[in-house]
Coordinates of C-alpha atoms in Angstrom, one line a residue:
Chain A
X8 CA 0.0 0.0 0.0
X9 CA 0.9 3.3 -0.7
X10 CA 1.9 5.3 2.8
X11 CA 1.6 8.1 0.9
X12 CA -2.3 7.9 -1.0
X13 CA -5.1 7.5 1.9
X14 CA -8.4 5.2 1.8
X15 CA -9.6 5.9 -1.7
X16 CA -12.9 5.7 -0.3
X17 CA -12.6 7.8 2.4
X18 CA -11.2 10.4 -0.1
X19 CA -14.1 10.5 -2.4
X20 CA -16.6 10.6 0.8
X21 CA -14.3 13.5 1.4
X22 CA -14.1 15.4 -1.7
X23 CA -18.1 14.6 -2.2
X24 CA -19.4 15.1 1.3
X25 CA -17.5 17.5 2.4
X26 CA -17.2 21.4 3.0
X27 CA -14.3 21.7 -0.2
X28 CA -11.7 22.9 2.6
X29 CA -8.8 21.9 0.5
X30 CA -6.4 23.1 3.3
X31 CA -8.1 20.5 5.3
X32 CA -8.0 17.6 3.0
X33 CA -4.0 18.3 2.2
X34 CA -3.5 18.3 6.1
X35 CA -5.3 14.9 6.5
X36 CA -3.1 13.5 3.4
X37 CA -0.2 14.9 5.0
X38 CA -0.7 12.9 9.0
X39 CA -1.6 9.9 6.9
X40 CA 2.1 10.0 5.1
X41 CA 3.4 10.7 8.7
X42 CA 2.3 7.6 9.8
X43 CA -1.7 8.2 11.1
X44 CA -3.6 5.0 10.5
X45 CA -6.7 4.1 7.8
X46 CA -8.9 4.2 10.8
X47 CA -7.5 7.6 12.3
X48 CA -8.4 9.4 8.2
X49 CA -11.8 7.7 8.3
X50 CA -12.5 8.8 11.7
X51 CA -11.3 12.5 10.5
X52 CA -12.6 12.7 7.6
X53 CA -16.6 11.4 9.1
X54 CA -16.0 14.2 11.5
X55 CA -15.0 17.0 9.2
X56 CA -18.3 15.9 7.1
X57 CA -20.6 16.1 10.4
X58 CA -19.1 19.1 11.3
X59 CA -18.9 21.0 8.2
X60 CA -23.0 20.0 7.4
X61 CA -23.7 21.3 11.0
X62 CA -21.9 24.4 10.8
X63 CA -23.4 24.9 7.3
X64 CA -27.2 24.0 8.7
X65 CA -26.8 26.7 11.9
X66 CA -25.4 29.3 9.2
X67 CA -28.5 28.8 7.4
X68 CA -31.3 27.7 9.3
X69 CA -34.1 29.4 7.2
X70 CA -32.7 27.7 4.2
X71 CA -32.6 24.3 6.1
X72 CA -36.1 24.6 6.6
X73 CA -36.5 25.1 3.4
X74 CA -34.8 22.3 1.9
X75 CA -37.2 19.9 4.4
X76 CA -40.1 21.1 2.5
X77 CA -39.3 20.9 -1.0
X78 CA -37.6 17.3 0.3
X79 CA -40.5 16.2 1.5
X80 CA -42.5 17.7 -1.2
X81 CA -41.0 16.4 -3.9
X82 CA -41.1 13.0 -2.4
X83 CA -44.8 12.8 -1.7
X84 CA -45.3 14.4 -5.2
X85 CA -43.0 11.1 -6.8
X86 CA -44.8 9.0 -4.6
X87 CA -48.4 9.9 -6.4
X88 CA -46.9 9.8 -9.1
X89 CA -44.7 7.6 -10.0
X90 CA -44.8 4.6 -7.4
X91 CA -48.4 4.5 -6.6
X92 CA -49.3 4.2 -10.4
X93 CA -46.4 1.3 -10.4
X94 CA -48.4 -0.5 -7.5
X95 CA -51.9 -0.3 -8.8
X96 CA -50.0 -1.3 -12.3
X97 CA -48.2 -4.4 -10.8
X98 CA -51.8 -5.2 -9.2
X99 CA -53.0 -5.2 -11.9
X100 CA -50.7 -7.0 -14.2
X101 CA -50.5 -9.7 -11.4
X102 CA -54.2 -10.1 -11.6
X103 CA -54.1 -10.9 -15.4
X104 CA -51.9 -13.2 -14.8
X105 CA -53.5 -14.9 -12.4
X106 CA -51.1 -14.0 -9.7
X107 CA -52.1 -13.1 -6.3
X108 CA -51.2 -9.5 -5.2
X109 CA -50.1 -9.7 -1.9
X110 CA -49.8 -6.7 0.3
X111 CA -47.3 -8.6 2.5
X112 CA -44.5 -8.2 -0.2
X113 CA -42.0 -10.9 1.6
X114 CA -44.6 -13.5 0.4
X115 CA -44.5 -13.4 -3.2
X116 CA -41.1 -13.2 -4.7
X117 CA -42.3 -11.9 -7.8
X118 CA -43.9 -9.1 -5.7
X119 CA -40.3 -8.4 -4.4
X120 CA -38.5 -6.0 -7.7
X121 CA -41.6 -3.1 -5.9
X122 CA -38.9 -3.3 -3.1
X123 CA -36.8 -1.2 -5.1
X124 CA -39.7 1.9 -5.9
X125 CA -38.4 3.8 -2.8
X126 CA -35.0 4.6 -4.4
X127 CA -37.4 6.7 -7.4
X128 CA -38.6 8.8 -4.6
X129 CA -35.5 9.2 -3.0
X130 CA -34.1 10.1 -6.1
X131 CA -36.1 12.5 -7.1
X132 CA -36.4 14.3 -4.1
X133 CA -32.8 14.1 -3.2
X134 CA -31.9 15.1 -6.9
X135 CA -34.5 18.3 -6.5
X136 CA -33.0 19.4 -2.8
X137 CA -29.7 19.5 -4.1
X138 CA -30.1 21.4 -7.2
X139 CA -31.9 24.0 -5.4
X140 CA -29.4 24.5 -2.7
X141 CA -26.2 23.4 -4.8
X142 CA -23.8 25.4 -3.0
X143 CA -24.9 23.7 0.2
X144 CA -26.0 20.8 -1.5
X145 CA -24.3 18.2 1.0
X146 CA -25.6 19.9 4.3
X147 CA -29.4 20.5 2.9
X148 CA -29.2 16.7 1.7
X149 CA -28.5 15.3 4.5
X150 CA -30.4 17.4 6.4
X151 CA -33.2 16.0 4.4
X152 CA -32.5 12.8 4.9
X153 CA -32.3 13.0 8.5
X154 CA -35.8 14.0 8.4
X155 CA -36.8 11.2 6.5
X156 CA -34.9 9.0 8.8
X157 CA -36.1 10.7 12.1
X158 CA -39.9 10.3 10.5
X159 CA -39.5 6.2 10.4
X160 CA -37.9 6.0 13.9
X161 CA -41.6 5.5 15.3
X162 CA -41.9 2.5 13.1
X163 CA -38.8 1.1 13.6
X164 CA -39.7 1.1 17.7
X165 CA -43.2 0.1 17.3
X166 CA -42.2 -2.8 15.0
X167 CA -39.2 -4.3 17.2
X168 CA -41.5 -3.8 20.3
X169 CA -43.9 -6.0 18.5
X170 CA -41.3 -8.6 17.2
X171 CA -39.9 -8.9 20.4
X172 CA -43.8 -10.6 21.4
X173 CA -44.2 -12.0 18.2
X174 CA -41.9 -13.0 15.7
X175 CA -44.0 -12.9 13.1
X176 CA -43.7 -9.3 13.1
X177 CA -39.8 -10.0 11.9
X178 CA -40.5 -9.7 8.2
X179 CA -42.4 -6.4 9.1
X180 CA -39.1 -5.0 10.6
X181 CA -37.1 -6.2 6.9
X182 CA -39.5 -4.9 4.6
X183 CA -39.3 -1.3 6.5
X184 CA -35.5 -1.9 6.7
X185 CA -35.4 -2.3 3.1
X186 CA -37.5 0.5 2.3
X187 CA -35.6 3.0 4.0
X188 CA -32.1 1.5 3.1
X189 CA -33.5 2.0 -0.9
X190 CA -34.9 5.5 0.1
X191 CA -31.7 6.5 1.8
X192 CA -29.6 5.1 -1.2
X193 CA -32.1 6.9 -3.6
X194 CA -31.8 10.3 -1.6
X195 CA -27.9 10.3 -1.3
X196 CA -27.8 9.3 -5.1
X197 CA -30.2 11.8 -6.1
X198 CA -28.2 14.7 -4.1
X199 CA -24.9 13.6 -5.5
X200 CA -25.7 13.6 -9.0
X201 CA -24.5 17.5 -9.3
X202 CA -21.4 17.4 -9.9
X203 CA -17.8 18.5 -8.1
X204 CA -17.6 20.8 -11.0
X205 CA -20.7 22.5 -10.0
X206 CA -19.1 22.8 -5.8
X207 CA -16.1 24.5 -6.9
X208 CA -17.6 26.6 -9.1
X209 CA -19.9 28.1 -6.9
X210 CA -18.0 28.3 -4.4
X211 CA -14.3 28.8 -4.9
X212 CA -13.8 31.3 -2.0
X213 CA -14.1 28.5 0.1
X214 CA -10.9 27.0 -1.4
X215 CA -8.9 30.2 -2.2
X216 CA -7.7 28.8 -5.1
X217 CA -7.9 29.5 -9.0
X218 CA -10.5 28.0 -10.6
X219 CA -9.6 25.6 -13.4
Chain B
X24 CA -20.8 46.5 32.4
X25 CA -19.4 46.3 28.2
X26 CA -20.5 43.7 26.4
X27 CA -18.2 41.2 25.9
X28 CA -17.5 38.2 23.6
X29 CA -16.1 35.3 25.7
X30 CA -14.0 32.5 24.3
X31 CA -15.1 29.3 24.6
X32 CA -12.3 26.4 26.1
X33 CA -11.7 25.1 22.9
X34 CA -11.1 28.7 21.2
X35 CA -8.5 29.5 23.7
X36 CA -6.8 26.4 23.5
X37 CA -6.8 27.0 19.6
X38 CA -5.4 30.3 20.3
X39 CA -2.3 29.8 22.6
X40 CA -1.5 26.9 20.0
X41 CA -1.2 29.4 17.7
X42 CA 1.0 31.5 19.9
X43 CA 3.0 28.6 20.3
X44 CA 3.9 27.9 17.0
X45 CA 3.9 31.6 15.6
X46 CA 5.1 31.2 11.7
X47 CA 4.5 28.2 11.2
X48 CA 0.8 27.9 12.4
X49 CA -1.2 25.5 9.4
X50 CA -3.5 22.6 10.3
X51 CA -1.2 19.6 10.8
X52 CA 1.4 21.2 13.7
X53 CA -1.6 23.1 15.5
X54 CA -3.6 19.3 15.4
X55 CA -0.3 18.2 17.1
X56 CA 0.7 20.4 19.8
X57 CA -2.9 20.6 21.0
X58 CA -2.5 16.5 20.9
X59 CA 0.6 16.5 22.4
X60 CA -0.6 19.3 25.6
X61 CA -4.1 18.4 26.2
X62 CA -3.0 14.5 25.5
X63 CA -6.0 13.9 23.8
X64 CA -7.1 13.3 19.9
X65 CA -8.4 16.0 18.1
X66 CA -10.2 16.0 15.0
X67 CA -8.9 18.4 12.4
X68 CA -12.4 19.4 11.5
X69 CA -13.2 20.9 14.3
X70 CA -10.1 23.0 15.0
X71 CA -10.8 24.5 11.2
X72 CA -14.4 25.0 12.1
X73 CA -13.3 27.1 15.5
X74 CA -10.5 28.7 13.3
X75 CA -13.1 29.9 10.8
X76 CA -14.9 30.9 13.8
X77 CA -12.3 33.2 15.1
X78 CA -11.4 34.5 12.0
X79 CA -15.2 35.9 11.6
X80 CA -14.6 37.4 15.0
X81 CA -11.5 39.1 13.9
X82 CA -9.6 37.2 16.3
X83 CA -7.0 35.1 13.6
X84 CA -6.3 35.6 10.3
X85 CA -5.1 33.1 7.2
X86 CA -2.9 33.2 4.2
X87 CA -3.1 30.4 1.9
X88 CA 0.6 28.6 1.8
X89 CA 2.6 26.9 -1.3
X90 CA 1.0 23.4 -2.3
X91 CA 3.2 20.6 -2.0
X92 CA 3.4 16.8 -3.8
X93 CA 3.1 15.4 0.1
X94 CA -0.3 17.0 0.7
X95 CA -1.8 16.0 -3.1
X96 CA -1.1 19.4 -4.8
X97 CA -3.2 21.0 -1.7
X98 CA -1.9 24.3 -0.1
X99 CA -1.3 24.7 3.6
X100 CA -3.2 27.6 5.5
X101 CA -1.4 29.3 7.9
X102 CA -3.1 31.1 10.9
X103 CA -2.0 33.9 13.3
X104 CA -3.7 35.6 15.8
X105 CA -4.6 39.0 15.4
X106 CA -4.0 42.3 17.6
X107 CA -7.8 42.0 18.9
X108 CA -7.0 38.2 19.3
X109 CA -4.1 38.6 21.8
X110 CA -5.9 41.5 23.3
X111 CA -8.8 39.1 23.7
X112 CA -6.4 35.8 24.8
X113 CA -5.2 38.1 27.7
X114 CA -8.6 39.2 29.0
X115 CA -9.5 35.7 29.2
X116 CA -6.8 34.8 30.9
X117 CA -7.6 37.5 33.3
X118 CA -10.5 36.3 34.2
X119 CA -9.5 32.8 34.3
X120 CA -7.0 33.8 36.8
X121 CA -9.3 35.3 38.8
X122 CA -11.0 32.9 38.9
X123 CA -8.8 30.2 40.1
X124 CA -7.8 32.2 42.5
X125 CA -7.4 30.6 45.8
X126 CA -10.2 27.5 44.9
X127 CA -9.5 25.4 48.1
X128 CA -9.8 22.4 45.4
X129 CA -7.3 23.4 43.2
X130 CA -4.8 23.7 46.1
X131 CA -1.9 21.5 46.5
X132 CA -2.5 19.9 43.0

C-alpha cells in the first residue's frame, strides 16, 4: 500500500461530502504519510463531514427549513406519481396473470423487484434538494435525509417492540429496513448527481484557489 | 458592564497553539501540539471550524501557503492571531486567573 495515497474511499466521501476545505483535505493526506492509521483518516474525515453540514445547517437555518419542505414535497409528489401508479400497475398485471397480489410483499417473490420503488422517490427528491441549494448541496441533503430517517424512527420502535412478542412481526421490521435503506440510497444518489464541477464553481472562495 | 465576547475552552486552546507555533501555524502542527498538551485526539475538523470561527470574529487571520506533492497538490493555511485576538487571549486569561484564585480544590495539586 501506498503510505503516501489515503483510503480511496474515504477520499471520495471527502471530496463529495464535504465542505471543499482543500487546506483541510491536504493536512489529512499529510498525518496519513506521517504515519496516522486508515482508521484515524476515516475517523477525520466522518468528523470533518458532520461538522462541516452542521456548521453549514446553523449558518443557514431558514434555508434548512426550506430544503425539508421541498424534500419532502417532492417526495410525496414522486410518490403519487410515480410509485403508486407502479403498485396499482403491478396489481393489476398480477391479476391478469392470475397471480395473487399480496400486500405482505415478503410472500411473493415476484412481488419483491416493488422493493426497489423507494429509491425513485428518494431520487427524485434528493436530486430536487440538491439542485436548489447546490452550493450547500451536501448539508441540505442530508439534512433532508435526517428527516426522512427521524420520521420512520416511530416505526422502527413500534415494529421491534412488536417482534420482540411475536416473531411474526420479523419480516415487518425487513420490509421497512429495506425501504428506508433504498430510500436512503435513492436520496444520497439523487443529491450527489451534481457534480464537483458544479461545488467548486460556486464556491471557490471557500478553497482560495484559481478555478480551473 | 461592556458587552463582551467570551472565548469558549476550545477557542483558547486553539489560540495559545497558535502563539505557540507563531510562523509556522497551518493545520497539521496546530492538530499536534494541541494532541501533544491536552493529550488527547483531536479532530482536524473541528479545529478548522473554530479557526473559521475566530477569523469571523476578527480574532485570527489566514494566508493560503505553497501546495506541495506530500499534501496532493493541496496548499497549507497558515493562521496567526490578530492584535484583537491577543488583546482578547489576555482578558480571558484575566478572568481565568481570577477565577482560580485561591479555589480550596485546586490547592496543592
Amino acid at each position: 500500500m501506498n503510505r503516501n495515497e489515503p483510503p480511496k474511499l474515504a477520499k471520495w466521501v471527502l471530496k463529495n461530502f464535504g465542505s471543499a476545505n482543500e487546506a483541510l483535505a491536504g493536512d489529512l493526506i499529510e498525518e496519513y504519510a506521517q504515519g496516522r492509521s486508515a482508521a484515524w483518516y476515516w475517523r477525520q474525515v466522518l468528523i470533518a463531514v458532520l461538522i462541516g453540514c452542521v456548521s453549514q445547517v446553523r449558518r443557514h437555518k431558514l434555508l434548512t427549513v426550506r430544503a425539508v419542505i421541498v424534500g419532502w414535497a417532492a417526495r410525496y409528489t414522486a410518490w403519487y406519481a410515480v410509485n403508486f401508479p407502479v403498485y396499482k400497475l403491478s396489481a393489476k398485471v398480477l391479476a391478469v396473470l392470475g397471480l395473487h397480489p399480496s400486500s405482505f410483499l415478503w410472500r411473493q417473490p415476484y412481488t419483491y423487484p416493488l422493493l426497489l420503488l423507494p429509491l425513485v422517490d428518494g431520487f427524485l427528491s434528493g436530486s430536487l434538494v440538491a439542485r436548489l441549494h447546490r452550493t450547500h448541496r451536501t448539508a441540505m441533503v442530508l439534512a433532508y435525509l435526517t428527516t426522512v430517517l427521524l420520521y420512520s424512527f416511530p416505526e422502527w420502535l413500534r415494529l421491534t417492540l412488536d417482534s420482540f412478542s411475536n416473531s411474526r412481526f420479523l419480516p415487518y421490521i425487513l420490509v421497512h429496513a429495506l425501504t428506508y435503506s433504498f430510500l436512503t440510497v435513492g436520496i444520497l444518489l439523487g443529491g450527489l448527481r451534481h457534480s464537483e464541477d458544479n461545488r467548486t464553481k460556486s464556491a471557490p472562495c471557500l478553497t482560495g484557489l484559481p478555478v480551473k | 458592564m461592556p458587552k463582551r465576547d467570551f472565548l469558549s475552552g476550545f477557542e483558547l486552546i486553539v489560540l495559545l497553539a497558535l502563539l505557540r507555533l507563531r510562523e509556522d501555524a497551518y493545520g497539521v502542527p496546530i492538530v499536534r501540539e494541541i494532541e501533544e498538551k491536552t493529550r488527547r485526539e483531536v479532530a482536524v475538523g473541528s479545529v478548522y471550524a473554530t479557526l473559521e470561527r475566530l477569523e469571523e470574529k476578527g480574532l485570527v487571520a489566514s494566508v493560503l501557503g505553497d501546495s506541495t506533492p506530500e499534501r496532493g497538490g493541496r496548499a497549507k493555511k497558515y493562521f496567526h492571531i490578530t492584535a484583537l485576538g491577543l488583546r482578547q487571549v489576555r482578558s480571558t486569561r484575566r478572568a481565568l486567573e481570577s477565577l482560580w484564585h485561591r479555589l480550596p480544590q485546586l490547592e496543592g495539586a
